[in-house]
Amino acid sequence: MSKTLQAVRGMNDILPDDAEVWEQFEDIVRNWLHSYGYRPIRMPIVEPTPLFKRAIGEVTDIVEKEMYSFEDALNGEHLTLRPEGTASCVRAAIQHNLLFGNPRRLYYHGPMFRHERPQKGRYRQFHQVGVEALGYEGPDVDAEHILMCARLWDDLGLEDVQLEINSLGSSEERAAHRAALITYLEGHKDSLDEDGQRRLYTNPLRILDTKNPALQAIVEAAPKLADFLGEDSLKHFNGVQTFLKDAGLPYRINHRLVRGLDYYNRTVFEWVTTRLGAQGTICAGGRYDGLVAQLGGKPAPAAGFAMGIERILSLWQECGGQAERPTPDVYLVHSGEAAQRAAFRVAEALRGTGFAVTLHCGGGGFKSQMKRADASGAPFAVVIGEDEAAAGEVSLKPLRDGGEQIRVHMDALPETLADRLLESEEEDDGSI
Ligand code: HAM
């Protein structure tokens, strides 16, 4: 027998029990985004490879070793499965002239792809909700992003989530810092690990992000970007902090927060938790004022962030978050050919008046159908046997609270069902 096929390593199926939780999360997120005035945008999952090279940076981990890139066998185009959404969102905004005269608040969600080593909370196909505010210059929008995250964590009941912020300044300030950093690291060249040696001249800032304990002392004493920030950058950063303080939101300034994508300037932030092990960053983002111009658009400032849905949902569950399983209002049971045909009509009529109905399919005796009805979680079964079908009636059988079974005319069913559902809801609430 041939071996059964498996999903690609690091790419997960989301089975119904979990997928229902995802859908509820997506509903909450959609309402939350609308309440802040963000509008949806949907971009393709595959983009031209040069888009990510230009946006994210040639010497980043993502571009150097994590992209699913391939040549289209039919026309030789170089394509990549998107590793993130910001580049695509900005490309789309430029291509469709979305920024003409108007700033835009946008959001997207969907799968992203990075060829990383899979572990808990780190996958090769993962999902993000991303938010981008294009055309906004001031610290107000940076603060809005941070505060809106805090509200979502609150709405979801997430605990142990900390906010870290930093300012990466302007490109000139970073260049001055970079030069000072290279000079400093050259003085410690022999102590650097292989990654450090490799990055010394290509991406020295990333050395500050090293997890290698042997390099901590060197990193600790390295020149800090904060000391190179000019007046405008400081003013912007202070502005963000004023809004956060006004809102009473605690944060920590982490001077070593540099992010793994090259497009950032000024404000960057990460939301981290200690409750998910090594992959504790649940959400991250910042300002990227140069990206629109870098991708060929008329210069426009911008800021945004993205959260990892898998990580947020694991934390949600860790913190006792529970999704309600959606159940039908009715499970429709039938026996005999005429009854089955009537059942189709009744089911459609009920759906037409707004009820959720699962119609039994696949045959089987009354007893096994009733078992399915029970398992569906529906509060009522509608039963149509030969008798009922001949009389143009149905039996309405309560499945949860031991109430009485009644027989009603098919035409009267929607109204009767509405009344009975209301009664059982009131009983559940204790209002009767
Ligand atoms: P990022 O930090 O690369 O930023 O990813 C954002 C979030 O996606 C991370 O904080 C994490 O929760 C989740 N994530 C990243 N990689 C994985 C993975 N392999 N498995 C599971 N979850 C993952 C960006 O992608 C930027 N585009 C964010 C942004 C938007 N900046 C401005 N606008």
Tab-separated table of C-alpha atoms and ligand atoms in Angstrom:
chain	number	residue	atom	x	y	z
A	1	MET	CA	0.000	0.000	0.000
A	2	SER	CA	1.322	3.457	-0.781
A	3	LYS	CA	2.164	5.776	2.132
A	4	THR	CA	-0.600	8.254	2.935
A	5	LEU	CA	0.225	11.808	1.976
A	6	GLN	CA	0.898	14.334	4.715
A	7	ALA	CA	0.732	18.120	4.824
A	8	VAL	CA	4.029	19.942	4.213
A	9	ARG	CA	6.134	20.200	7.391
A	10	GLY	CA	5.348	23.375	9.304
A	11	MET	CA	2.061	23.891	7.447
A	12	ASN	CA	-0.975	22.969	9.498
A	13	ASP	CA	-4.495	21.838	8.856
A	14	ILE	CA	-6.926	23.717	11.035
A	15	LEU	CA	-9.609	21.177	11.908
A	16	PRO	CA	-13.260	22.088	12.596
A	17	ASP	CA	-12.985	22.436	16.411
A	18	ASP	CA	-10.107	24.877	15.968
A	19	ALA	CA	-11.427	26.471	12.793
A	20	GLU	CA	-14.553	27.501	14.713
A	21	VAL	CA	-12.344	29.257	17.246
A	22	TRP	CA	-10.529	30.981	14.355
A	23	GLU	CA	-13.816	32.183	12.902
A	24	GLN	CA	-14.914	33.661	16.223
A	25	PHE	CA	-11.550	35.343	16.601
A	26	GLU	CA	-11.863	36.743	13.066
A	27	ASP	CA	-15.312	38.141	13.914
A	28	ILE	CA	-13.965	39.859	17.035
A	29	VAL	CA	-11.010	41.229	15.072
A	30	ARG	CA	-13.187	42.515	12.242
A	31	ASN	CA	-15.410	44.453	14.662
A	32	TRP	CA	-12.386	45.779	16.487
A	33	LEU	CA	-10.801	47.025	13.235
A	34	HIS	CA	-14.028	48.646	12.083
A	35	SER	CA	-14.328	50.397	15.426
A	36	TYR	CA	-10.996	52.123	14.671
A	37	GLY	CA	-11.953	53.036	11.107
A	38	TYR	CA	-9.768	50.501	9.274
A	39	ARG	CA	-10.921	49.107	5.930
A	40	PRO	CA	-10.132	45.724	4.410
A	41	ILE	CA	-7.790	45.035	1.529
A	42	ARG	CA	-6.935	41.633	0.065
A	43	MET	CA	-3.703	41.052	-1.811
A	44	PRO	CA	-2.461	38.005	-3.752
A	45	ILE	CA	-0.521	35.355	-1.864
A	46	VAL	CA	2.110	35.212	-4.624
A	47	GLU	CA	4.080	38.330	-5.571
A	48	PRO	CA	7.099	39.102	-7.774
A	49	THR	CA	10.232	38.167	-5.798
A	50	PRO	CA	11.905	41.600	-6.256
A	51	LEU	CA	9.077	43.186	-4.225
A	52	PHE	CA	10.205	41.467	-1.043
A	53	LYS	CA	13.909	41.897	-1.776
A	54	ARG	CA	13.406	45.627	-2.145
A	55	ALA	CA	10.987	46.086	0.744
A	56	ILE	CA	12.282	43.743	3.430
A	57	GLY	CA	15.984	44.063	2.528
A	58	GLU	CA	18.494	41.785	0.786
A	59	VAL	CA	20.454	41.048	3.955
A	60	THR	CA	17.618	40.078	6.258
A	61	ASP	CA	16.991	36.518	7.464
A	62	ILE	CA	13.668	36.465	5.642
A	63	VAL	CA	15.111	37.330	2.228
A	64	GLU	CA	18.408	35.478	2.668
A	65	LYS	CA	17.012	32.140	3.762
A	66	GLU	CA	13.311	31.976	4.502
A	67	MET	CA	11.445	32.800	1.319
A	68	TYR	CA	9.531	30.265	-0.737
A	69	SER	CA	10.723	31.537	-4.096
A	70	PHE	CA	10.388	29.775	-7.411
A	71	GLU	CA	10.441	30.327	-11.107
A	72	ASP	CA	7.083	30.091	-12.838
A	73	ALA	CA	7.588	27.072	-15.101
A	74	LEU	CA	5.366	28.603	-17.769
A	75	ASN	CA	6.881	32.053	-18.201
A	76	GLY	CA	10.057	32.117	-16.136
A	77	GLU	CA	8.810	34.862	-13.772
A	78	HIS	CA	10.474	34.948	-10.353
A	79	LEU	CA	7.740	34.582	-7.769
A	80	THR	CA	7.555	34.290	-3.978
A	81	LEU	CA	4.889	33.169	-1.524
A	82	ARG	CA	4.448	36.282	0.591
A	83	PRO	CA	6.434	36.123	3.858
A	84	GLU	CA	4.543	39.157	5.218
A	85	GLY	CA	1.860	41.598	4.118
A	86	THR	CA	3.307	45.116	4.363
A	87	ALA	CA	5.219	44.978	1.072
A	88	SER	CA	2.162	43.676	-0.814
A	89	CYS	CA	-0.155	46.201	0.811
A	90	VAL	CA	2.108	49.107	-0.124
A	91	ARG	CA	2.544	47.713	-3.649
A	92	ALA	CA	-1.229	47.509	-4.031
A	93	ALA	CA	-1.738	51.047	-2.675
A	94	ILE	CA	0.787	52.438	-5.186
A	95	GLN	CA	-0.486	50.362	-8.097
A	96	HIS	CA	-4.100	51.456	-7.556
A	97	ASN	CA	-3.353	55.051	-6.619
A	98	LEU	CA	-4.978	54.623	-3.211
A	99	LEU	CA	-2.846	57.337	-1.687
A	100	PHE	CA	-3.892	60.026	-4.109
A	101	GLY	CA	-4.960	62.884	-1.846
A	102	ASN	CA	-6.029	60.635	1.003
A	103	PRO	CA	-4.353	58.809	3.810
A	104	ARG	CA	-5.603	55.247	4.218
A	105	ARG	CA	-6.245	52.996	7.173
A	106	LEU	CA	-6.120	49.415	5.896
A	107	TYR	CA	-6.089	45.868	7.228
A	108	TYR	CA	-5.685	42.364	5.833
A	109	HIS	CA	-5.440	38.871	7.158
A	110	GLY	CA	-4.311	35.589	5.748
A	111	PRO	CA	-1.498	33.101	5.382
A	112	MET	CA	2.182	34.077	5.210
A	113	PHE	CA	5.080	31.747	4.390
A	114	ARG	CA	8.580	31.557	5.857
A	115	HIS	CA	10.924	28.616	5.638
A	116	GLU	CA	11.894	28.623	9.316
A	117	ARG	CA	12.611	25.654	11.566
A	118	PRO	CA	9.149	24.650	12.802
A	119	GLN	CA	8.491	24.535	16.543
A	120	LYS	CA	5.623	25.476	18.861
A	121	GLY	CA	4.428	28.903	17.734
A	122	ARG	CA	6.683	28.981	14.667
A	123	TYR	CA	5.374	27.591	11.429
A	124	ARG	CA	6.190	27.711	7.737
A	125	GLN	CA	2.655	28.677	6.871
A	126	PHE	CA	1.303	30.960	9.565
A	127	HIS	CA	-1.395	33.600	9.633
A	128	GLN	CA	-1.332	37.285	10.358
A	129	VAL	CA	-3.784	40.080	10.890
A	130	GLY	CA	-1.961	43.122	9.533
A	131	VAL	CA	-2.801	46.797	9.899
A	132	GLU	CA	-1.267	49.572	7.784
A	133	ALA	CA	-1.878	53.322	8.062
A	134	LEU	CA	-0.538	54.895	4.866
A	135	GLY	CA	0.011	58.648	4.558
A	136	TYR	CA	0.118	59.435	8.284
A	137	GLU	CA	3.157	61.237	9.614
A	138	GLY	CA	2.599	62.053	13.267
A	139	PRO	CA	3.125	60.032	16.432
A	140	ASP	CA	-0.672	59.900	16.890
A	141	VAL	CA	-1.095	56.997	14.495
A	142	ASP	CA	1.817	55.083	16.059
A	143	ALA	CA	0.107	55.467	19.428
A	144	GLU	CA	-3.265	54.507	17.949
A	145	HIS	CA	-1.762	51.230	16.738
A	146	ILE	CA	-0.294	50.407	20.107
A	147	LEU	CA	-3.445	51.368	21.988
A	148	MET	CA	-5.715	49.457	19.659
A	149	CYS	CA	-3.637	46.313	20.304
A	150	ALA	CA	-4.006	46.852	24.047
A	151	ARG	CA	-7.781	47.042	23.625
A	152	LEU	CA	-7.856	43.795	21.673
A	153	TRP	CA	-5.788	41.977	24.323
A	154	ASP	CA	-8.252	43.312	26.873
A	155	ASP	CA	-11.290	42.226	24.873
A	156	LEU	CA	-9.791	38.748	24.523
A	157	GLY	CA	-8.771	38.575	28.183
A	158	LEU	CA	-5.086	38.004	27.359
A	159	GLU	CA	-2.768	38.143	30.357
A	160	ASP	CA	0.979	38.602	30.795
A	161	VAL	CA	1.493	40.613	27.636
A	162	GLN	CA	4.174	43.300	27.782
A	163	LEU	CA	4.814	46.173	25.422
A	164	GLU	CA	8.331	47.029	24.283
A	165	ILE	CA	9.026	50.098	22.188
A	166	ASN	CA	12.048	51.748	20.625
A	167	SER	CA	12.896	54.425	18.103
A	168	LEU	CA	15.090	53.596	15.112
A	169	GLY	CA	15.370	57.280	14.158
A	170	SER	CA	15.931	58.428	10.582
A	171	SER	CA	18.125	56.782	7.974
A	172	GLU	CA	20.823	59.469	8.482
A	173	GLU	CA	20.809	58.897	12.239
A	174	ARG	CA	20.996	55.168	11.712
A	175	ALA	CA	23.890	55.615	9.275
A	176	ALA	CA	25.847	57.617	11.880
A	177	HIS	CA	25.083	54.994	14.516
A	178	ARG	CA	25.956	52.190	12.113
A	179	ALA	CA	29.350	53.695	11.417
A	180	ALA	CA	30.051	54.047	15.136
A	181	LEU	CA	28.815	50.519	15.734
A	182	ILE	CA	31.046	49.031	13.039
A	183	THR	CA	34.070	50.823	14.489
A	184	TYR	CA	33.172	49.508	17.950
A	185	LEU	CA	32.522	45.926	16.759
A	186	GLU	CA	35.746	45.916	14.726
A	187	GLY	CA	37.463	46.361	18.068
A	188	HIS	CA	35.820	43.088	19.210
A	189	LYS	CA	35.996	41.272	15.898
A	190	ASP	CA	37.771	38.186	17.237
A	191	SER	CA	35.113	37.657	19.920
A	192	LEU	CA	32.172	37.718	17.483
A	193	ASP	CA	30.494	34.436	16.505
A	194	GLU	CA	30.118	33.312	12.900
A	195	ASP	CA	26.814	35.172	12.452
A	196	GLY	CA	28.345	38.304	13.937
A	197	GLN	CA	31.414	38.149	11.679
A	198	ARG	CA	29.166	37.672	8.669
A	199	ARG	CA	26.919	40.583	9.601
A	200	LEU	CA	29.613	43.013	10.730
A	201	TYR	CA	29.563	45.029	7.507
A	202	THR	CA	26.249	43.887	5.994
A	203	ASN	CA	23.836	44.256	8.903
A	204	PRO	CA	25.660	45.161	12.140
A	205	LEU	CA	22.425	46.266	13.796
A	206	ARG	CA	21.210	42.687	13.771
A	207	ILE	CA	24.224	41.686	15.876
A	208	LEU	CA	22.606	43.643	18.713
A	209	ASP	CA	19.684	41.243	18.470
A	210	THR	CA	21.845	38.143	19.051
A	211	LYS	CA	20.647	35.491	21.463
A	212	ASN	CA	24.254	34.270	22.006
A	213	PRO	CA	25.014	34.693	25.761
A	214	ALA	CA	28.752	35.001	25.026
A	215	LEU	CA	28.127	38.238	23.131
A	216	GLN	CA	25.851	39.919	25.672
A	217	ALA	CA	28.593	41.969	27.338
A	218	ILE	CA	29.828	43.284	23.969
A	219	VAL	CA	26.297	44.081	22.872
A	220	GLU	CA	25.493	45.752	26.180
A	221	ALA	CA	28.394	48.197	25.857
A	222	ALA	CA	27.854	48.938	22.162
A	223	PRO	CA	26.990	52.501	21.042
A	224	LYS	CA	23.245	53.010	21.418
A	225	LEU	CA	21.128	54.332	18.597
A	226	ALA	CA	19.236	56.402	21.179
A	227	ASP	CA	22.343	58.575	21.563
A	228	PHE	CA	22.296	59.361	17.836
A	229	LEU	CA	18.662	60.443	17.581
A	230	GLY	CA	18.146	64.024	16.410
A	231	GLU	CA	15.571	66.546	17.565
A	232	ASP	CA	12.753	65.487	15.193
A	233	SER	CA	13.088	61.792	15.973
A	234	LEU	CA	13.157	62.466	19.703
A	235	LYS	CA	10.124	64.694	19.420
A	236	HIS	CA	8.258	61.986	17.534
A	237	PHE	CA	9.231	59.299	20.038
A	238	ASN	CA	8.285	61.512	22.986
A	239	GLY	CA	4.976	62.216	21.276
A	240	VAL	CA	4.175	58.512	21.066
A	241	GLN	CA	5.100	58.079	24.721
A	242	THR	CA	2.900	60.990	25.806
A	243	PHE	CA	-0.152	59.340	24.215
A	244	LEU	CA	0.703	56.017	25.854
A	245	LYS	CA	1.133	57.671	29.245
A	246	ASP	CA	-2.132	59.587	28.826
A	247	ALA	CA	-3.843	56.255	28.236
A	248	GLY	CA	-2.137	54.768	31.309
A	249	LEU	CA	-0.537	52.039	29.207
A	250	PRO	CA	2.658	50.606	30.697
A	251	TYR	CA	5.607	50.050	28.342
A	252	ARG	CA	9.314	49.356	28.417
A	253	ILE	CA	11.824	51.064	26.158
A	254	ASN	CA	14.048	48.352	24.750
A	255	HIS	CA	17.036	49.997	23.067
A	256	ARG	CA	17.933	46.699	21.466
A	257	LEU	CA	14.649	46.230	19.693
A	258	VAL	CA	15.655	46.430	16.026
A	259	ARG	CA	13.164	44.169	14.157
A	260	GLY	CA	14.023	41.739	11.394
A	261	LEU	CA	12.825	43.779	8.423
A	262	ASP	CA	14.802	46.696	6.992
A	263	TYR	CA	11.969	49.069	6.162
A	264	TYR	CA	11.446	50.481	9.642
A	265	ASN	CA	12.357	53.931	10.939
A	266	ARG	CA	11.390	55.829	14.089
A	267	THR	CA	8.848	53.954	16.261
A	268	VAL	CA	9.046	50.167	16.464
A	269	PHE	CA	7.228	47.989	18.967
A	270	GLU	CA	6.635	44.409	19.998
A	271	TRP	CA	4.081	42.774	22.264
A	272	VAL	CA	5.672	39.846	24.066
A	273	THR	CA	4.475	37.227	26.495
A	274	THR	CA	6.365	34.795	28.697
A	275	ARG	CA	3.539	32.269	28.505
A	276	LEU	CA	4.297	30.806	25.082
A	277	GLY	CA	7.911	29.710	25.477
A	278	ALA	CA	10.514	30.798	22.951
A	279	GLN	CA	8.049	32.219	20.412
A	280	GLY	CA	6.622	34.873	22.686
A	281	THR	CA	6.213	37.799	20.276
A	282	ILE	CA	2.515	37.888	19.510
A	283	CYS	CA	2.450	41.159	17.582
A	284	ALA	CA	4.967	43.603	16.162
A	285	GLY	CA	5.302	46.602	13.931
A	286	GLY	CA	6.324	50.195	13.565
A	287	ARG	CA	6.823	53.105	11.254
A	288	TYR	CA	8.188	52.757	7.721
A	289	ASP	CA	8.257	56.236	6.201
A	290	GLY	CA	10.581	55.341	3.322
A	291	LEU	CA	8.864	52.272	1.933
A	292	VAL	CA	6.248	53.853	-0.330
A	293	ALA	CA	8.921	55.844	-2.172
A	294	GLN	CA	11.286	52.882	-2.161
A	295	LEU	CA	8.670	50.831	-4.002
A	296	GLY	CA	8.181	53.557	-6.613
A	297	GLY	CA	5.319	55.576	-5.110
A	298	LYS	CA	5.131	59.285	-4.360
A	299	PRO	CA	6.828	59.598	-0.943
A	300	ALA	CA	4.342	59.020	1.885
A	301	PRO	CA	4.897	58.264	5.563
A	302	ALA	CA	3.364	55.088	6.986
A	303	ALA	CA	3.132	52.825	10.015
A	304	GLY	CA	1.630	49.446	10.811
A	305	PHE	CA	1.827	46.178	12.653
A	306	ALA	CA	0.911	42.518	12.357
A	307	MET	CA	-0.044	39.854	14.858
A	308	GLY	CA	0.520	36.125	14.554
A	309	ILE	CA	-2.902	34.513	14.795
A	310	GLU	CA	-1.578	31.089	15.910
A	311	ARG	CA	0.299	32.717	18.794
A	312	ILE	CA	-2.608	34.928	19.848
A	313	LEU	CA	-4.979	31.967	19.829
A	314	SER	CA	-2.649	29.793	21.904
A	315	LEU	CA	-2.334	32.588	24.435
A	316	TRP	CA	-6.094	33.084	24.367
A	317	GLN	CA	-6.553	29.410	25.199
A	318	GLU	CA	-3.792	29.572	27.850
A	319	CYS	CA	-5.729	32.404	29.475
A	320	GLY	CA	-8.964	30.394	29.540
A	321	GLY	CA	-10.497	31.854	26.388
A	322	GLN	CA	-13.209	29.620	25.031
A	323	ALA	CA	-15.087	29.735	21.810
A	324	GLU	CA	-18.735	28.888	21.669
A	325	ARG	CA	-19.439	26.114	19.246
A	326	PRO	CA	-21.962	27.305	16.662
A	327	THR	CA	-24.938	24.919	16.693
A	328	PRO	CA	-27.948	24.679	14.370
A	329	ASP	CA	-31.394	25.689	15.628
A	330	VAL	CA	-32.852	22.512	14.271
A	331	TYR	CA	-31.776	19.027	13.186
A	332	LEU	CA	-34.246	17.636	10.686
A	333	VAL	CA	-35.014	13.928	10.932
A	334	HIS	CA	-37.158	12.068	8.393
A	335	SER	CA	-38.245	8.596	7.443
A	336	GLY	CA	-39.643	7.450	4.094
A	337	GLU	CA	-39.434	8.885	0.596
A	338	ALA	CA	-42.342	11.332	0.846
A	339	ALA	CA	-41.010	12.512	4.228
A	340	GLN	CA	-37.542	13.080	2.800
A	341	ARG	CA	-38.936	15.230	0.010
A	342	ALA	CA	-41.039	17.172	2.509
A	343	ALA	CA	-37.937	17.539	4.714
A	344	PHE	CA	-36.060	19.322	1.918
A	345	ARG	CA	-38.958	21.776	1.533
A	346	VAL	CA	-39.296	22.360	5.268
A	347	ALA	CA	-35.540	22.851	5.706
A	348	GLU	CA	-35.406	25.449	2.938
A	349	ALA	CA	-38.485	27.233	4.292
A	350	LEU	CA	-36.869	27.428	7.754
A	351	ARG	CA	-33.580	28.702	6.342
A	352	GLY	CA	-35.530	31.229	4.327
A	353	THR	CA	-36.892	32.663	7.578
A	354	GLY	CA	-33.447	32.834	9.138
A	355	PHE	CA	-33.031	29.540	11.023
A	356	ALA	CA	-29.907	27.380	10.894
A	357	VAL	CA	-30.957	23.892	9.905
A	358	THR	CA	-29.016	20.654	9.537
A	359	LEU	CA	-30.951	18.275	7.338
A	360	HIS	CA	-30.187	14.645	8.001
A	361	CYS	CA	-28.500	13.094	4.977
A	362	GLY	CA	-27.208	9.599	4.427
A	363	GLY	CA	-30.214	7.489	5.438
A	364	GLY	CA	-30.410	5.373	8.595
A	365	GLY	CA	-33.154	4.518	11.060
A	366	PHE	CA	-34.955	6.911	13.328
A	367	LYS	CA	-32.828	6.010	16.346
A	368	SER	CA	-29.503	6.663	14.651
A	369	GLN	CA	-30.842	9.905	13.177
A	370	MET	CA	-31.881	11.060	16.646
A	371	LYS	CA	-28.366	10.304	17.902
A	372	ARG	CA	-26.978	12.606	15.229
A	373	ALA	CA	-29.568	15.217	16.164
A	374	ASP	CA	-28.374	15.064	19.773
A	375	ALA	CA	-24.714	15.275	18.786
A	376	SER	CA	-25.378	18.315	16.582
A	377	GLY	CA	-26.081	20.421	19.669
A	378	ALA	CA	-29.377	21.671	18.185
A	379	PRO	CA	-32.020	22.542	20.779
A	380	PHE	CA	-34.802	21.044	18.632
A	381	ALA	CA	-35.345	18.156	16.240
A	382	VAL	CA	-37.984	18.467	13.577
A	383	VAL	CA	-39.286	14.992	12.806
A	384	ILE	CA	-41.138	14.075	9.625
A	385	GLY	CA	-42.375	10.468	9.385
A	386	GLU	CA	-44.804	8.941	6.874
A	387	ASP	CA	-47.705	10.117	9.038
A	388	GLU	CA	-46.579	13.698	9.321
A	389	ALA	CA	-45.744	13.858	5.612
A	390	ALA	CA	-49.213	12.651	4.657
A	391	ALA	CA	-50.836	15.230	6.962
A	392	GLY	CA	-48.574	18.113	5.889
A	393	GLU	CA	-47.344	18.370	9.466
A	394	VAL	CA	-44.107	17.993	11.438
A	395	SER	CA	-43.273	16.996	15.010
A	396	LEU	CA	-41.154	19.486	16.956
A	397	LYS	CA	-39.132	17.676	19.599
A	398	PRO	CA	-37.095	19.546	22.247
A	399	LEU	CA	-33.703	17.910	22.679
A	400	ARG	CA	-32.259	19.740	25.666
A	401	ASP	CA	-34.748	20.594	28.356
A	402	GLY	CA	-37.143	17.644	28.336
A	403	GLY	CA	-40.096	19.795	27.133
A	404	GLU	CA	-43.096	18.393	25.362
A	405	GLN	CA	-43.076	17.212	21.747
A	406	ILE	CA	-45.757	18.942	19.672
A	407	ARG	CA	-47.169	18.487	16.205
A	408	VAL	CA	-47.713	21.512	13.983
A	409	HIS	CA	-48.644	22.235	10.408
A	410	MET	CA	-45.597	22.752	8.172
A	411	ASP	CA	-46.671	26.314	7.372
A	412	ALA	CA	-46.858	27.181	11.057
A	413	LEU	CA	-43.445	25.719	11.878
A	414	PRO	CA	-41.278	28.860	11.507
A	415	GLU	CA	-43.479	30.838	13.872
A	416	THR	CA	-43.844	28.022	16.401
A	417	LEU	CA	-40.117	27.345	16.320
A	418	ALA	CA	-39.337	31.037	16.880
A	419	ASP	CA	-41.637	31.048	19.951
A	420	ARG	CA	-40.179	27.840	21.358
A	421	LEU	CA	-36.587	29.015	20.853
A	422	LEU	CA	-37.395	32.249	22.639
A	423	GLU	CA	-38.978	30.343	25.525
A	424	SER	CA	-35.989	28.035	25.917
A	425	GLU	CA	-33.572	31.005	25.784
A	426	GLU	CA	-35.578	32.747	28.512
A	427	GLU	CA	-35.497	29.577	30.617
A	428	ASP	CA	-31.720	29.420	30.135
A	429	ASP	CA	-31.436	33.037	31.267
A	430	GLY	CA	-33.513	32.204	34.313
A	431	SER	CA	-36.018	34.876	33.330
A	432	ILE	CA	-38.908	32.402	33.558
B	1	HAM	P1	7.007	40.245	11.846
B	1	HAM	O1	7.575	40.652	13.161
B	1	HAM	O2	7.906	39.561	10.918
B	1	HAM	O3	6.444	41.574	11.201
B	1	HAM	O4	5.730	39.357	12.080
B	1	HAM	C1	4.643	39.806	12.860
B	1	HAM	C2	4.124	38.675	13.741
B	1	HAM	O5	3.829	37.518	12.968
B	1	HAM	C3	5.144	38.177	14.767
B	1	HAM	O6	5.163	39.005	15.906
B	1	HAM	C4	4.579	36.802	15.096
B	1	HAM	O7	3.519	36.909	16.018
B	1	HAM	C5	4.021	36.351	13.755
B	1	HAM	N1	4.980	35.449	13.078
B	1	HAM	C6	6.073	35.770	12.368
B	1	HAM	N2	6.691	34.669	11.894
B	1	HAM	C7	5.966	33.611	12.319
B	1	HAM	C8	6.074	32.194	12.156
B	1	HAM	N3	7.055	31.633	11.430
B	1	HAM	N4	5.148	31.397	12.740
B	1	HAM	C9	4.144	31.935	13.466
B	1	HAM	N5	3.972	33.267	13.637
B	1	HAM	C10	4.869	34.099	13.072
B	1	HAM	C11	5.839	41.637	9.974
B	1	HAM	O8	5.495	40.668	9.345
B	1	HAM	C12	5.525	43.048	9.536
B	1	HAM	N6	4.908	42.994	8.199
B	1	HAM	C13	4.621	43.739	10.540
B	1	HAM	C14	4.272	45.127	10.116
B	1	HAM	C15	3.140	45.536	9.507
B	1	HAM	N7	5.052	46.189	10.250
B	1	HAM	C16	4.446	47.243	9.746
B	1	HAM	N8	3.285	46.845	9.271
